[in-house]
Structures are given as C-alpha cells and as structure tokens.
mmCIF file of C-alpha atoms in Angstrom:
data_model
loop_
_atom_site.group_PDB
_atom_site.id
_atom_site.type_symbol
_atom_site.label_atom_id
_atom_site.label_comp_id
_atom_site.label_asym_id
_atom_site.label_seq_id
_atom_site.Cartn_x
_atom_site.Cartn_y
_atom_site.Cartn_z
ATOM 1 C CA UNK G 504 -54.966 185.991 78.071
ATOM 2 C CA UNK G 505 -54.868 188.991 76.138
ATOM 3 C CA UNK G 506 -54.519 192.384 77.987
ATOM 4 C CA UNK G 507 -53.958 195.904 77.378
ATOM 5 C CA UNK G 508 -53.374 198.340 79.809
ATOM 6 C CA UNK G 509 -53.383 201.853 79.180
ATOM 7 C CA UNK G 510 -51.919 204.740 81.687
ATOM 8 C CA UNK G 511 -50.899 207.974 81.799
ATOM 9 C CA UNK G 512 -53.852 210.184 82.179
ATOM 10 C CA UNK G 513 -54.719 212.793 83.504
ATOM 11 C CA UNK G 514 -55.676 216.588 83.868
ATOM 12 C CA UNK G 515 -53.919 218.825 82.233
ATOM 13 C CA UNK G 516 -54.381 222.635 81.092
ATOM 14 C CA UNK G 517 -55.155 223.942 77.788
ATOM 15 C CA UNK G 518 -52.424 223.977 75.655
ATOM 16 C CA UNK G 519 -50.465 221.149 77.541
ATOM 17 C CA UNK G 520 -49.063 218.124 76.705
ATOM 18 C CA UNK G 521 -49.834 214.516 78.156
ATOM 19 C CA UNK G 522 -48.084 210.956 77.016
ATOM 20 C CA UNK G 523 -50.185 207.904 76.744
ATOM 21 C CA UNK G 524 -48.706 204.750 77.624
ATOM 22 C CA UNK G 525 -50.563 201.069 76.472
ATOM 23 C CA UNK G 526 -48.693 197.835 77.655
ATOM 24 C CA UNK G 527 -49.950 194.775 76.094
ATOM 25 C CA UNK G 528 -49.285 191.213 76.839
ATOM 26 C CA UNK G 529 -50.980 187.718 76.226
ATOM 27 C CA UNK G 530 -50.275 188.218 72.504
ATOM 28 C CA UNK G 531 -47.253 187.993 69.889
ATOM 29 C CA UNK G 532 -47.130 191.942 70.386
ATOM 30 C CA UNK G 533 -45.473 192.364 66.285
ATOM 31 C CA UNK G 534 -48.125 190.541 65.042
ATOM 32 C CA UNK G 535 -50.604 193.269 65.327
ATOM 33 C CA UNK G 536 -51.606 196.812 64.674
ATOM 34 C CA UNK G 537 -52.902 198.953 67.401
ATOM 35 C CA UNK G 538 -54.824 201.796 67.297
ATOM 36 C CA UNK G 539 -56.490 204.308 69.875
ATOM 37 C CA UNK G 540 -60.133 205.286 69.904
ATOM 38 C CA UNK G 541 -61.301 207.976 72.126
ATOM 39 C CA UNK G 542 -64.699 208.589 73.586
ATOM 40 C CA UNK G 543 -65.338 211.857 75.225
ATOM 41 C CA UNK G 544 -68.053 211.465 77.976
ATOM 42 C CA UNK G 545 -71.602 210.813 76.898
ATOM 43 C CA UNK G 546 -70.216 210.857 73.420
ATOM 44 C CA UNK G 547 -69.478 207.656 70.854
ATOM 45 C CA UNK G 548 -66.442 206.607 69.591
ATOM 46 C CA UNK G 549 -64.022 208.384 67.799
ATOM 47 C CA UNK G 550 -60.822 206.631 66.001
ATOM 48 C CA UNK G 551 -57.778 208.624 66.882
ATOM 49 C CA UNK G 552 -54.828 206.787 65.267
ATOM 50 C CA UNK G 553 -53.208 203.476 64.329
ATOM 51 C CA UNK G 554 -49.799 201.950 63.666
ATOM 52 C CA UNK G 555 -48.683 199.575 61.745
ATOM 53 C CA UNK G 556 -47.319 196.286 63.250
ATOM 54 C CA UNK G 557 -43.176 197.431 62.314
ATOM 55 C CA UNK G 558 -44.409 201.042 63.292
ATOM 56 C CA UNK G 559 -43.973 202.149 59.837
ATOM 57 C CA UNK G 560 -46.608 203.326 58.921
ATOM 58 C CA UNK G 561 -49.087 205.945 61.474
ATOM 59 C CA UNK G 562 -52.479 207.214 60.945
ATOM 60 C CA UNK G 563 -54.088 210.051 62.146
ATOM 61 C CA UNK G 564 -57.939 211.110 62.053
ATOM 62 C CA UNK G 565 -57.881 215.004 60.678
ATOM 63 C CA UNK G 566 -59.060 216.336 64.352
ATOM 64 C CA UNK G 567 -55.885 215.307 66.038
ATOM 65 C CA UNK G 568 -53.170 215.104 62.671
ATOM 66 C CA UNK G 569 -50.322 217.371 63.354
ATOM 67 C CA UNK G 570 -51.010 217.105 67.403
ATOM 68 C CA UNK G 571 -50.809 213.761 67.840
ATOM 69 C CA UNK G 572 -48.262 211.003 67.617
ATOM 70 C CA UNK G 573 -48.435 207.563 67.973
ATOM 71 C CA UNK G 574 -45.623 205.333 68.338
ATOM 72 C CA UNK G 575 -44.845 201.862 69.732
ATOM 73 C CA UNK G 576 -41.699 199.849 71.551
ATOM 74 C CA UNK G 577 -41.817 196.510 70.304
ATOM 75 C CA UNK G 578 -39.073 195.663 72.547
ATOM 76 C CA UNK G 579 -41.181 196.615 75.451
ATOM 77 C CA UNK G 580 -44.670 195.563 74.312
ATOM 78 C CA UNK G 581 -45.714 199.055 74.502
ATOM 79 C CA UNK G 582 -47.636 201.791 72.522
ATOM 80 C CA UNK G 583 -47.430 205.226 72.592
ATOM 81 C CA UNK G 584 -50.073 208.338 71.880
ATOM 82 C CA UNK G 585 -48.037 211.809 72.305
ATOM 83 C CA UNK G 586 -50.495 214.704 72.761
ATOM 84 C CA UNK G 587 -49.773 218.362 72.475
ATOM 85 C CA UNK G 588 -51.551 221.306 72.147
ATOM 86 C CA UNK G 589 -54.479 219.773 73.788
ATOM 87 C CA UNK G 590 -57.855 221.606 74.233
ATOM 88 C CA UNK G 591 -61.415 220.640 75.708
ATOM 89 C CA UNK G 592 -62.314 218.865 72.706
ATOM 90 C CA UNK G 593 -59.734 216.234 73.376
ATOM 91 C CA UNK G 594 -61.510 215.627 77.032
ATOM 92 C CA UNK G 595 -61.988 211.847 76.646
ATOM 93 C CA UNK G 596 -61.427 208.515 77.763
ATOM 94 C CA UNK G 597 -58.474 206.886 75.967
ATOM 95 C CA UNK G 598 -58.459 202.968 74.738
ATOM 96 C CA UNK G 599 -55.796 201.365 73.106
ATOM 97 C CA UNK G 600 -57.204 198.522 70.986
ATOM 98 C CA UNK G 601 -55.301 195.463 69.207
ATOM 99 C CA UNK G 602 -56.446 195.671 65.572
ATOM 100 C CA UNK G 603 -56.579 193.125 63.033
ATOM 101 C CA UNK G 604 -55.902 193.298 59.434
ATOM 102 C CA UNK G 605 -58.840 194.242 58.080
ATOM 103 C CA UNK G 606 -58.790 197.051 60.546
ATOM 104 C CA UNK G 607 -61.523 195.916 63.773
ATOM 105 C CA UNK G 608 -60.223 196.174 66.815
ATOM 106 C CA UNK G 609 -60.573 192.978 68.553
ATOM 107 C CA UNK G 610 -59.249 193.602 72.163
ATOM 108 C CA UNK G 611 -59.883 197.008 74.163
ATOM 109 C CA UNK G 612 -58.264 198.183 77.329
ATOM 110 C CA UNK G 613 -60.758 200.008 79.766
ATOM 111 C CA UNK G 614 -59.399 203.038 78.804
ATOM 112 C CA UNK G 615 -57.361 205.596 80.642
ATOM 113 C CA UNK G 616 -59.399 209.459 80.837
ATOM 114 C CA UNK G 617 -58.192 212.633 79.859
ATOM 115 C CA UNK G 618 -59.131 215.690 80.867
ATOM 116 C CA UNK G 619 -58.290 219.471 79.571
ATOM 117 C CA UNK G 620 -59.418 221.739 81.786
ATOM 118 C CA UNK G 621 -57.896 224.954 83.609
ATOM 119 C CA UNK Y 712 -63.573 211.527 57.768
ATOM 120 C CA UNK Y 713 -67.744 211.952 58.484
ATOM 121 C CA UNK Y 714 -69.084 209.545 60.604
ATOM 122 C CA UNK Y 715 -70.939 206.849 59.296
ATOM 123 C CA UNK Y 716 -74.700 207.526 59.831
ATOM 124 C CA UNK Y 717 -76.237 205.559 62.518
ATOM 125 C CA UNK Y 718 -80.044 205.433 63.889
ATOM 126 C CA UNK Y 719 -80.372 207.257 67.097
ATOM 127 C CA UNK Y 720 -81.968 204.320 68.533
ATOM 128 C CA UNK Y 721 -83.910 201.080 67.818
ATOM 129 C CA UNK Y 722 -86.164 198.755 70.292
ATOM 130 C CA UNK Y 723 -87.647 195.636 70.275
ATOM 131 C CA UNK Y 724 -89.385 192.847 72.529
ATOM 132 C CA UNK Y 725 -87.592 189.575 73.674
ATOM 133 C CA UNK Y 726 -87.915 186.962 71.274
ATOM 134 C CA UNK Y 727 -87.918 189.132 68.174
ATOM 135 C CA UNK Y 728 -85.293 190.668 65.728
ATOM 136 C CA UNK Y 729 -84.237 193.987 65.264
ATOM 137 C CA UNK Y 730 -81.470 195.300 62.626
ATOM 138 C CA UNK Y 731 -79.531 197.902 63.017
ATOM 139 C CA UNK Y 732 -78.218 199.996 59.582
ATOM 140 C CA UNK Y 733 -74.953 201.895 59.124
ATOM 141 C CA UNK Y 734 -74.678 204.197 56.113
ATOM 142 C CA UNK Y 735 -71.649 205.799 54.679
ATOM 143 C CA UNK Y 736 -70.108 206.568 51.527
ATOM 144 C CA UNK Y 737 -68.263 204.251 48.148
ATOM 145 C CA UNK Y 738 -64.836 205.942 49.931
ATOM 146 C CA UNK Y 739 -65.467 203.767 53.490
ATOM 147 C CA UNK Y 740 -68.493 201.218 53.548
ATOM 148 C CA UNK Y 741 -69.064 200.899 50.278
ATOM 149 C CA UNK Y 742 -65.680 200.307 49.160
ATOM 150 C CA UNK Y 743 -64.330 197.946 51.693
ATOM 151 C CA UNK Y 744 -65.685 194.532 52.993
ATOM 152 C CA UNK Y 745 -63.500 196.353 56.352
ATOM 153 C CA UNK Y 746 -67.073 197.103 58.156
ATOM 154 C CA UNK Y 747 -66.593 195.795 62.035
ATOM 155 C CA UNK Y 748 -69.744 196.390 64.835
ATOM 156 C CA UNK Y 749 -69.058 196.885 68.280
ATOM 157 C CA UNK Y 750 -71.410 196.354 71.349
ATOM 158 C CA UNK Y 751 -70.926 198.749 74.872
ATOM 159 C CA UNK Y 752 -72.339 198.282 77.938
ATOM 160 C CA UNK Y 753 -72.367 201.270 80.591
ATOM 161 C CA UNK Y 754 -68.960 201.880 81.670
ATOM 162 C CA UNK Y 755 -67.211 199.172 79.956
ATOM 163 C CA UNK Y 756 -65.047 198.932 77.151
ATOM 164 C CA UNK Y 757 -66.652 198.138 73.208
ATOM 165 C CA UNK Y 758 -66.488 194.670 72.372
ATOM 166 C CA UNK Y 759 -65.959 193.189 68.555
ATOM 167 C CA UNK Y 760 -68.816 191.393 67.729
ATOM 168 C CA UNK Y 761 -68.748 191.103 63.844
ATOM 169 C CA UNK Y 762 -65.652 191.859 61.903
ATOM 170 C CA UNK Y 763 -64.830 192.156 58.062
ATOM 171 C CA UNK Y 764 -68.896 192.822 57.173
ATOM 172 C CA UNK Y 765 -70.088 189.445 58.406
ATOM 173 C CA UNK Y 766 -67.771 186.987 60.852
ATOM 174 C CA UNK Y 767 -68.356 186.807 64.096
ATOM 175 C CA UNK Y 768 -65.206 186.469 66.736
ATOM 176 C CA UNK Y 769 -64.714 183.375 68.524
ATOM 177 C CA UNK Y 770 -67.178 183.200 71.725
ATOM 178 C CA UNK Y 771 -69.875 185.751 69.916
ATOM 179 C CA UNK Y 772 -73.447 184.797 70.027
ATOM 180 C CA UNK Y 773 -74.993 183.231 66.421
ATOM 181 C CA UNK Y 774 -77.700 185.375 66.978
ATOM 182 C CA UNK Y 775 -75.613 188.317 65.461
ATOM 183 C CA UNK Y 776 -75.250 188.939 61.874
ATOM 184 C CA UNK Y 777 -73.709 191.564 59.745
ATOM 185 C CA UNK Y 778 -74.051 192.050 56.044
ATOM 186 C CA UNK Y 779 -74.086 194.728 53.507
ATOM 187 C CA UNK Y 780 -75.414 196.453 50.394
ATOM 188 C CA UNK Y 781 -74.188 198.993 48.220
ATOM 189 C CA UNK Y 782 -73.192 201.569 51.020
ATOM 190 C CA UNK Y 783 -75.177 200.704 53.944
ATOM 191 C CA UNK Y 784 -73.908 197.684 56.462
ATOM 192 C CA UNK Y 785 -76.433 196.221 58.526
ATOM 193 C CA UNK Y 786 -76.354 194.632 62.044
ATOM 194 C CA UNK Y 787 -79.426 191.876 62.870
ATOM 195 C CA UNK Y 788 -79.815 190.866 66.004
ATOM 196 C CA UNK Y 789 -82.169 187.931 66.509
ATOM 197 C CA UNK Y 790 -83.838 186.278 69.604
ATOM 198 C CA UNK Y 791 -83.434 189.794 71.618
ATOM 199 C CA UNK Y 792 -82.230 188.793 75.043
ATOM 200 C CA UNK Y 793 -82.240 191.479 78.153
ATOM 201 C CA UNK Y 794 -78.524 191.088 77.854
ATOM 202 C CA UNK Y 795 -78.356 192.392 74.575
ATOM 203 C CA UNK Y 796 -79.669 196.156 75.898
ATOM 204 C CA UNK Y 797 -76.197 198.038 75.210
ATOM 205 C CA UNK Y 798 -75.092 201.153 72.421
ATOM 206 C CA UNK Y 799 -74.064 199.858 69.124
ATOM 207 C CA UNK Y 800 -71.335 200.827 67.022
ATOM 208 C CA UNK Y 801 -70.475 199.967 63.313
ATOM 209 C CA UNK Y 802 -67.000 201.483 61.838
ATOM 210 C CA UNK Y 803 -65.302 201.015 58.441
ATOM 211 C CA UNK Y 804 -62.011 201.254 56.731
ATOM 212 C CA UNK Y 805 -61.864 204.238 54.437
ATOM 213 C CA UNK Y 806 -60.331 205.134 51.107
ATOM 214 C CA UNK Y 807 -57.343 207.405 53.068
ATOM 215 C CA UNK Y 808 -56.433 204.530 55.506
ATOM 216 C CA UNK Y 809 -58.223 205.766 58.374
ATOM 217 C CA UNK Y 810 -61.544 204.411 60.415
ATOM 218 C CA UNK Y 811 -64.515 206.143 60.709
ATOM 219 C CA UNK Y 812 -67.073 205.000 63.239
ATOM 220 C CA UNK Y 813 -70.898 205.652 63.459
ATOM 221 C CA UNK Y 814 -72.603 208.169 65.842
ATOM 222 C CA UNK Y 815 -74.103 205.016 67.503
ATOM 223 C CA UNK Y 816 -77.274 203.528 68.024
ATOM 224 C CA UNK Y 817 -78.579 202.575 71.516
ATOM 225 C CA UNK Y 818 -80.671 198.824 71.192
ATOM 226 C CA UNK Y 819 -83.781 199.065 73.937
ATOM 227 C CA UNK Y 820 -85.231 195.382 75.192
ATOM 228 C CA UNK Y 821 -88.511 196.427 75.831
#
C-alpha cells in the first residue's frame, strides 16, 4: 500500500524557518517525482514545488522561489521542503504528493499544517 | 503562474450530468495533454481522478470524463450520485515546468 506521511509542522513566527519532512513507502521510492501542494485554510490548492526522481532537477512556483527548497533522501525514502523567511501567506496545510510523469499527483498524504503567526 | 480559471460552482440533480470547465492559456492547458482533475471532500486529502486530459486511475468511477479543446479542459460527471458532492480541482503542466492549479469549483447534488 502506498503511503506518505508528512511531519514537521508547526507554528512558527514571522520570519522563521520550519523543515518539512515526507516519508513514503509502499512504492519503488526512485521511480517517482514528488511534489508539495499547499492549501491555506478555506483556500484551494496551490503547487509549491517538485523534484525530479534523481533529485536533479527542483521546481519552484514564483511565490515561494528563492525561500523554499525541496530536496529528497532516496536512501531513506524521504522528501524534504526547507522553508525560510516564512510569513502569513505561507499559513497552510502541507501535502506531499507522488507525481507521475505527466505531472498528476496520484497519491496525497493528509497533509501536515503550518502556521506563521506571532 | 495564474491559476487556471475555474467556475465558482456548478449543481445538478441525481441522475443527471454536469461538466465542469477549466480555462487557461497555449503556455499550460493548451499546450500540454498534462491536464489532471482532482476531487476533495471536507477535510481530506485531493484524490486523482483523471490524469493526462482523459484516463482515469485504476478504481475511479466510469462516470468521470475529462477532455479538452483548444485551451479549456473539461470535467463531465455523469449519473450525479450524493457521493459525488465534493470541490473540484483541474491543474496543468506549464510551458516553465511548473503546475498551475484552478481556483476550484465546488459540485452541489441537489
């Protein structure tokens, strides 16, 4: 069975900085992309960033380029989103997604909330 | 990286069909057959249910379609069920290697 688990939020100030963690198992972990989508409360989706399945290549949506960084440990079955310089408009809740190639998303974690606040 | 335009909402009555469009640009939906549509229920997490403009995942009702034309995707769902009462999203590839998603449109089972 395919699972992703994501962890490591949180609240944290303005300004701050907060590591997302996403283990995944049930899968062949380097077969796959994975991306994160964010959805602050209320709100729809947002895509935040994806990785290539070698972790070569990252991608960044402009609100969050610069900020963010995604990573992965394919060793460890694990993904990574690195925030910094966080503000209220990164208040969210955090899913890590398995992508396929033609970029959908085909399994979600329930998500793991951020919040920015002082 | 605009969102893909989505209607705010759409209804319909058990039994009948209601499609759902998602309109973007020649640099994301019009230029990719990378459209994918997502259904979320309160508090849970989106789930694929059509993926590269018109295949549904393994275990996804036949009563969902997807298709496309020019730069508007569409998603049709037929036989409305209770169940189906959720927020819809479509998203899309785009021409700088990102995803885009729509604003979202919430389906109402009358």
């Amino acid at each position: 069975e395919v699972q992703l688990l994501e962890s490591g939020g949180g609240l944290v100030q303005p300004g701050g900085s907060l590591r997302l963690s996403c283990a995944a198992s049930g899968f062949t972990f380097t077969n796959y992309a994975l991306t994160w989508v964010r959805q602050p409360p209320g709100k729809g989706l947002e895509w935040v960033s994806s990785i290539t399945r070698d972790g070569d290549n990252t991608y960044y949506a402009d609100s969050v380029r610069g900020r963010f960084t995604i990573s992965r440990d394919n060793s460890k079955n694990t993904v990574f989103l690195q925030m910094s310089s966080l503000g209220a408009e990164d208040t969210a809740l955090y899913y890590c997604a398995r992508t396929l190639r033609g970029s959908a998303s085909d399994y979600w974690g329930q998500g793991t909330l951020v919040t920015v606040s002082s | 990286q605009s969102a893909l335009t989505q209607p705010a909402s759409v209804s319909g009555s058990p039994g009948q069909s209601i499609t759902i469009s998602c309109t973007g640009t020649s640099s994301d939906v019009g230029g990719y057959n990378s459209v994918s549509w997502y259904q979320q229920h309160p508090g849970k997490a989106p789930k694929l249910m059509i993926y590269e403009v018109n295949n549904r995942p393994s275990g996804v009702s036949n009563r969902f379609s997807g298709s496309k034309s020019g730069n508007t995707a569409s998603l049709t769902i037929s036989g409305l069920q209770a169940e189906d009462e959720a927020d819809y999203y479509c998203s899309s590839y785009t021409s700088s290697s990102t995803r885009v998603f729509g604003g979202g449109t919430k389906v109402t089972v009358l």
